[in-house]
GROMACS .gro file of C-alpha atoms in nm:
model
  241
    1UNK     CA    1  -0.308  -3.893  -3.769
    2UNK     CA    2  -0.535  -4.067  -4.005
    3UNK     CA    3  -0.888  -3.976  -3.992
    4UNK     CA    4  -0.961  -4.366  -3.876
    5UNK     CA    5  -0.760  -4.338  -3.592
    6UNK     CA    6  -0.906  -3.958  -3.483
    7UNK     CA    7  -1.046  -3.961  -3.143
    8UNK     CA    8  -1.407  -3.894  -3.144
    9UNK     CA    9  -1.522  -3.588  -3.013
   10UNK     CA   10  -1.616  -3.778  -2.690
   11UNK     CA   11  -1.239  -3.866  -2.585
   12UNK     CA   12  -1.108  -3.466  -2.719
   13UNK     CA   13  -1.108  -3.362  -2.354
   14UNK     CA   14  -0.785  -3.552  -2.356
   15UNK     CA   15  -0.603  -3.456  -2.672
   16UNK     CA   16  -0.406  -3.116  -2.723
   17UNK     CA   17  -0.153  -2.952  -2.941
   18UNK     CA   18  -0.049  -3.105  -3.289
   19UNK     CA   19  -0.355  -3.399  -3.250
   20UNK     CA   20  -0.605  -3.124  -3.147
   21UNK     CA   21  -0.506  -2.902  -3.433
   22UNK     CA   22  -0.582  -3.232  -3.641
   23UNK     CA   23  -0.906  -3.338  -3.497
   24UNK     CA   24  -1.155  -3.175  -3.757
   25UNK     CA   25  -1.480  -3.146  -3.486
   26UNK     CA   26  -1.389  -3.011  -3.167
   27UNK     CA   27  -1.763  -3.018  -3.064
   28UNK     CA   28  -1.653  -3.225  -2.783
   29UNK     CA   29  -1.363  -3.024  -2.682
   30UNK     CA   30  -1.382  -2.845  -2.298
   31UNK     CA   31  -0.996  -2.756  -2.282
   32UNK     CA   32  -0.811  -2.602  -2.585
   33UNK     CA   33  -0.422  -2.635  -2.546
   34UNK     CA   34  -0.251  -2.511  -2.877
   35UNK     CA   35   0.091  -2.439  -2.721
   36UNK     CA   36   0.427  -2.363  -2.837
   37UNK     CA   37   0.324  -2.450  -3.214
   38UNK     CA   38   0.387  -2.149  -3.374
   39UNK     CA   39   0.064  -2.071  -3.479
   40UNK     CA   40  -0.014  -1.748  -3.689
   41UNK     CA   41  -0.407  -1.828  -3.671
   42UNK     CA   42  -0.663  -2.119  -3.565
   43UNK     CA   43  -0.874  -2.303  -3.708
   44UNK     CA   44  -1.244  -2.235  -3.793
   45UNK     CA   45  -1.361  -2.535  -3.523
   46UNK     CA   46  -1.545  -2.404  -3.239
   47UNK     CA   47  -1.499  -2.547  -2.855
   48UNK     CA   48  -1.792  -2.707  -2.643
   49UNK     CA   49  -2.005  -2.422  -2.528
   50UNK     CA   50  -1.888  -2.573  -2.171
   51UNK     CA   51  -1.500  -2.532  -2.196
   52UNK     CA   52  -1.332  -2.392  -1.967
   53UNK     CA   53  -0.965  -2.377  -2.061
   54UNK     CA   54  -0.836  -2.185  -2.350
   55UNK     CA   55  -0.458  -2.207  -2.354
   56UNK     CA   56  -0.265  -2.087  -2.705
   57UNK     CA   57   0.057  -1.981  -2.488
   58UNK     CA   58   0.436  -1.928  -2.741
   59UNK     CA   59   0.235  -1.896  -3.058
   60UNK     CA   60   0.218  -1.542  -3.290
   61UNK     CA   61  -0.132  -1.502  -3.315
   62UNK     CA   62  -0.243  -1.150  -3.321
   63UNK     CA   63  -0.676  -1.250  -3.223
   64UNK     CA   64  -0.877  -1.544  -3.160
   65UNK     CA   65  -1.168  -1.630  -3.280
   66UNK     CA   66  -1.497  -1.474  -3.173
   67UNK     CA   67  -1.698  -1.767  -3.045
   68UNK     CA   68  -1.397  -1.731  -2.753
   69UNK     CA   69  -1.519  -1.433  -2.627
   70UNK     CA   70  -1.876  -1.627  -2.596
   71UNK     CA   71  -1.762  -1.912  -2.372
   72UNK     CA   72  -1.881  -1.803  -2.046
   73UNK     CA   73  -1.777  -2.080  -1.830
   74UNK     CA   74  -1.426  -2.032  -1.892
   75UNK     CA   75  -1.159  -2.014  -1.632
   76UNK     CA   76  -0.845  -2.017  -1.755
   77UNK     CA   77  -0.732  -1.814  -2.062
   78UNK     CA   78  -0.384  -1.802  -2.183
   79UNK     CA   79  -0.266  -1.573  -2.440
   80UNK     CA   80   0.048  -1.506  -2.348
   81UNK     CA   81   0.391  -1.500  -2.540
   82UNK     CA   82   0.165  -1.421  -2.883
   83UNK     CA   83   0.108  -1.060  -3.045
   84UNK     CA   84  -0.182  -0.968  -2.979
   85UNK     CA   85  -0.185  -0.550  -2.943
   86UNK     CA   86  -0.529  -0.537  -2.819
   87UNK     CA   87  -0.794  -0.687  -2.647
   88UNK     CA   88  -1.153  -0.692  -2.706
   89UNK     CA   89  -1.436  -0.545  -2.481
   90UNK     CA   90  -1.585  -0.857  -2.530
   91UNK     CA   91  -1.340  -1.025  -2.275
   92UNK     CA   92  -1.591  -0.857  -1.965
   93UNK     CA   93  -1.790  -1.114  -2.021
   94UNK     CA   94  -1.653  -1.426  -1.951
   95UNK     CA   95  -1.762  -1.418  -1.558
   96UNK     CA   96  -1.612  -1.693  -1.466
   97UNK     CA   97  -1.243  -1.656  -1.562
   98UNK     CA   98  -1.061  -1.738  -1.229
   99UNK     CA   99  -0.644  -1.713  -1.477
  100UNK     CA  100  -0.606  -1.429  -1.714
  101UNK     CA  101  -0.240  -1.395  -1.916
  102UNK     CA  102  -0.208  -1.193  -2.149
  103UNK     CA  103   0.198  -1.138  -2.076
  104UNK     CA  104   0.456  -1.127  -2.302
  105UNK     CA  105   0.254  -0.944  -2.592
  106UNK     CA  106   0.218  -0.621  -2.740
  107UNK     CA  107  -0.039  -0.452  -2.533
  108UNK     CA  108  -0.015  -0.077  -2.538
  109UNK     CA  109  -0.360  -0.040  -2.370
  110UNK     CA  110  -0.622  -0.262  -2.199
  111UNK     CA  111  -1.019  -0.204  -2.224
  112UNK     CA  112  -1.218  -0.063  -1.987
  113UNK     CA  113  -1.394  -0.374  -1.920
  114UNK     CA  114  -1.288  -0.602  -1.640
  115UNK     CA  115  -1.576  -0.490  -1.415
  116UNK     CA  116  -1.781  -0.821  -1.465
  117UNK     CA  117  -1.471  -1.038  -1.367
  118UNK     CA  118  -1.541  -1.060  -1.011
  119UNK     CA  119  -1.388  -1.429  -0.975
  120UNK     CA  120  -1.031  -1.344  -1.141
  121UNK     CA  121  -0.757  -1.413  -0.914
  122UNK     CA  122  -0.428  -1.404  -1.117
  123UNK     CA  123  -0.349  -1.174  -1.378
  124UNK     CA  124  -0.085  -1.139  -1.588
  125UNK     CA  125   0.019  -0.832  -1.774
  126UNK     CA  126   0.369  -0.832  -1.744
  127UNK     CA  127   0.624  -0.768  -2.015
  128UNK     CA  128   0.412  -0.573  -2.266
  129UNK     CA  129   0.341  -0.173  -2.371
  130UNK     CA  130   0.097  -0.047  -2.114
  131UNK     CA  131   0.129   0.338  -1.973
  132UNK     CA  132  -0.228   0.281  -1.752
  133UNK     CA  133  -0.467   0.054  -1.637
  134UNK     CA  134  -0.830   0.066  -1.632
  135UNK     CA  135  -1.020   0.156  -1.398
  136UNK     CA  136  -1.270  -0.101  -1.422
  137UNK     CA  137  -0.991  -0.318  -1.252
  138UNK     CA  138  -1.092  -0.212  -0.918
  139UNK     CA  139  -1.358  -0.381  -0.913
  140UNK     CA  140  -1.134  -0.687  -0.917
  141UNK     CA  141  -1.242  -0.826  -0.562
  142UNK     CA  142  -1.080  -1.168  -0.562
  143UNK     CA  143  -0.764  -1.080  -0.776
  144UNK     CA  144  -0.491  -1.235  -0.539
  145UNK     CA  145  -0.221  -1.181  -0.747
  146UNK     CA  146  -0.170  -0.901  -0.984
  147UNK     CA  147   0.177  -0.880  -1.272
  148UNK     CA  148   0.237  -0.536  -1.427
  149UNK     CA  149   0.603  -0.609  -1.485
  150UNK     CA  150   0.797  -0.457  -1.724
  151UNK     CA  151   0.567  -0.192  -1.878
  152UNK     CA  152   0.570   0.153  -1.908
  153UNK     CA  153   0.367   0.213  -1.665
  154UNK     CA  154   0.488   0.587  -1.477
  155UNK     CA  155   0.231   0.578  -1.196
  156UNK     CA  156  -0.023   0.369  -1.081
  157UNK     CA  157  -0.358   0.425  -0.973
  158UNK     CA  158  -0.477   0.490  -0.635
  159UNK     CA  159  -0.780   0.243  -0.654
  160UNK     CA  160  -0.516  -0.044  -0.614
  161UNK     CA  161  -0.578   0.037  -0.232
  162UNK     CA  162  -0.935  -0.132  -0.325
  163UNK     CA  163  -0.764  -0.458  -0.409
  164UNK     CA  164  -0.822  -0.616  -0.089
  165UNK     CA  165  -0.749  -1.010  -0.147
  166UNK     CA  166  -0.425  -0.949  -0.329
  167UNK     CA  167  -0.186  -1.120  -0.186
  168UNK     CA  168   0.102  -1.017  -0.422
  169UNK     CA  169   0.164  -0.755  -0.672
  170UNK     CA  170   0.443  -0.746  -0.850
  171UNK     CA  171   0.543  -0.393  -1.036
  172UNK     CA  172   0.896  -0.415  -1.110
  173UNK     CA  173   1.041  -0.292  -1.436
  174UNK     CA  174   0.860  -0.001  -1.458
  175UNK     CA  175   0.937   0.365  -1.515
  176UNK     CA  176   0.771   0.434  -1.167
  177UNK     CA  177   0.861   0.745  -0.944
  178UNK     CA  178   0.590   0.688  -0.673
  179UNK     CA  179   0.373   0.439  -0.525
  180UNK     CA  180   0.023   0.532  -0.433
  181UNK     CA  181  -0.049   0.559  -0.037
  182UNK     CA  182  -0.372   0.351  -0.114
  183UNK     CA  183  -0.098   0.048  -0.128
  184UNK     CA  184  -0.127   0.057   0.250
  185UNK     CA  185  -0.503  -0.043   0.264
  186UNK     CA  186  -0.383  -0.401   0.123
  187UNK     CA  187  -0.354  -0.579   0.479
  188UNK     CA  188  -0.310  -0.928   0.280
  189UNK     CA  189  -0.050  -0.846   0.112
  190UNK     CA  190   0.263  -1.040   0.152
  191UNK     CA  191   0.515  -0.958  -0.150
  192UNK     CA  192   0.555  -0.651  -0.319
  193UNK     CA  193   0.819  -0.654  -0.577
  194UNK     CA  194   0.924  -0.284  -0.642
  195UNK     CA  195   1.285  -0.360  -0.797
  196UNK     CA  196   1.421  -0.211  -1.132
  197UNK     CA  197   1.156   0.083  -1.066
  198UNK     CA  198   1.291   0.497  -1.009
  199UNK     CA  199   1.166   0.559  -0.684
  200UNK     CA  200   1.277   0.806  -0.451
  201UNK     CA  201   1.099   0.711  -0.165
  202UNK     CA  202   0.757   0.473  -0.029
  203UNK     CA  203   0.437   0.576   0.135
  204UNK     CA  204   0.413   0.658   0.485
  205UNK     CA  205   0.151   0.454   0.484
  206UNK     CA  206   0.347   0.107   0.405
  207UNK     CA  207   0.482   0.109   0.795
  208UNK     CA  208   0.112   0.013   0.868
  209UNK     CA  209   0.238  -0.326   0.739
  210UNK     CA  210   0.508  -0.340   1.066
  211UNK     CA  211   0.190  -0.394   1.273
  212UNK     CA  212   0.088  -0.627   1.067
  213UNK     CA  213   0.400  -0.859   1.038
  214UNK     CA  214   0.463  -0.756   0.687
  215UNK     CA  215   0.670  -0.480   0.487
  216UNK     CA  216   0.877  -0.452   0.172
  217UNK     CA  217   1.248  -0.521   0.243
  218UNK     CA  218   1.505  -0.477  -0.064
  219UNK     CA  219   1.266  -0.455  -0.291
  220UNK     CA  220   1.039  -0.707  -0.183
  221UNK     CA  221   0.769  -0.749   0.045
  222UNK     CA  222   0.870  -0.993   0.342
  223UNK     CA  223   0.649  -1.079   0.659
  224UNK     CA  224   0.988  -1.025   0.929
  225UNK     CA  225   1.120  -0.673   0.752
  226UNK     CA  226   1.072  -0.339   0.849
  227UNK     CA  227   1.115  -0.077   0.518
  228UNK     CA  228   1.487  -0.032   0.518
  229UNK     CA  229   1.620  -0.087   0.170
  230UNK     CA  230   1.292  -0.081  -0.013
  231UNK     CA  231   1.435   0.165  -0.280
  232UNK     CA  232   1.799   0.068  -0.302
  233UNK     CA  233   1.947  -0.169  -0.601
  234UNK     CA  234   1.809  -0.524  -0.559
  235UNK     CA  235   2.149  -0.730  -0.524
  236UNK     CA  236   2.039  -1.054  -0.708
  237UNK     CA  237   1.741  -0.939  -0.954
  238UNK     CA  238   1.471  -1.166  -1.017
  239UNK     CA  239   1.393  -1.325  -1.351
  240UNK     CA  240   1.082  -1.196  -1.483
  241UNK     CA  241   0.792  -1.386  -1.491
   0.00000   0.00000   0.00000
């Protein structure tokens, strides 16, 4: 695009991928899509101090630049499907981040810093390195939906109990022998996805769900099943996500 026919910065909220890449003053600029364009690293432009979307999903960028981490308002920020192996402290800060995914990467550890994101409600970890999770997390009071798929996670922490809006958590493809018997304390949860785990056996405290009109069945939690089948094979495995 010739620099004649470059939007100004006033019309940017509109333009993404190969035209935003192009557009030499994002000043203007309050959502950043840079998807799928293989990307190894951005340019030096910085974002409105407003924007609230930051989405660089199917690229191979290993950071991003600092004034991110200083956008407060933002809600949604997608990393995913990059390389990014770790992830700075500074992300505790952006209070206002409602989407986090940071899937499909290669994240052997997360910082303890999640504390100050007490708006997040989806999360996305799944398909990367990780053996823990912070314990910061916990304080995680409107995460409704939580992905730790495919990891390397063994066990899990017992202040997922403290997770009360989740909704659904989804832990399959992990090396896990246990579930914690905090999991029971989660009376809005409607799916658990278990499958492709090692258990042996589930909490006790998971038949408080009967009462409730949910329980994991084959793998998965559903609002009609009792716990029968919750550690057997799955027999049609679900795509990751």
């Amino acid at each position: 695009m010739s620099a004649a026919l470059m939007p100004t910065h006033q019309h940017l909220s509109k333009v993404r991928g190969a035209a935003l890449l192009a557009a030499p003053d994002w000043s203007g600029v309050r959502s950043v899509n840079l998807d799928g364009l293989g990307l190894s690293g951005l340019p030096g432009r910085e974002a409105a101090p407003d924007v609230t979307v930051f989405s660089v999903y199917d690229n191979a960028l290993r950071a991003v630049p600092d004034w991110v981490w200083t956008r407060s308002g933002l809600r949604t920020l997608n990393l995913s499907a990059n390389q990014f192996q770790r992830l700075p402290d500074a992300v505790g800060d952006l209070r206002e981040l409602r989407m986090l995914d940071l899937g499909h990467n290669e994240l052997d550890a997360l910082p303890d810093a999640f504390r100050g994101l007490g708006r997040l409600a989806f999360l996305y970890l799944s398909h990367n390195r990780l053996t823990g999770l912070p314990d910061s997390m916990r304080h995680l009071g409107a995460l409704t939906y939580l992905n730790v798929t495919d990891n390397d996670l063994t066990h899990l922490p017992g202040w997922l109990g403290d997770l009360r809006a989740l909704t659904e958590l989804r832990l399959y493809g992990n090396p896990l022998e246990a579930l914690p018997d905090s999991l029971g304390a989660l009376g809005a949860l409607r799916e658990l996805h278990v499958m492709n785990a090692r258990l042996t056996r589930l909490p006790g405290t998971l038949g408080v769900w009967g009462a409730r009109g949910a329980g994991p069945s084959g793998q998965r939690a559903d609002r009609t099943a009792g716990l029968a089948g919750a550690v057997a094979a799955p027999d049609d495995p679900e795509p990751a996500v």
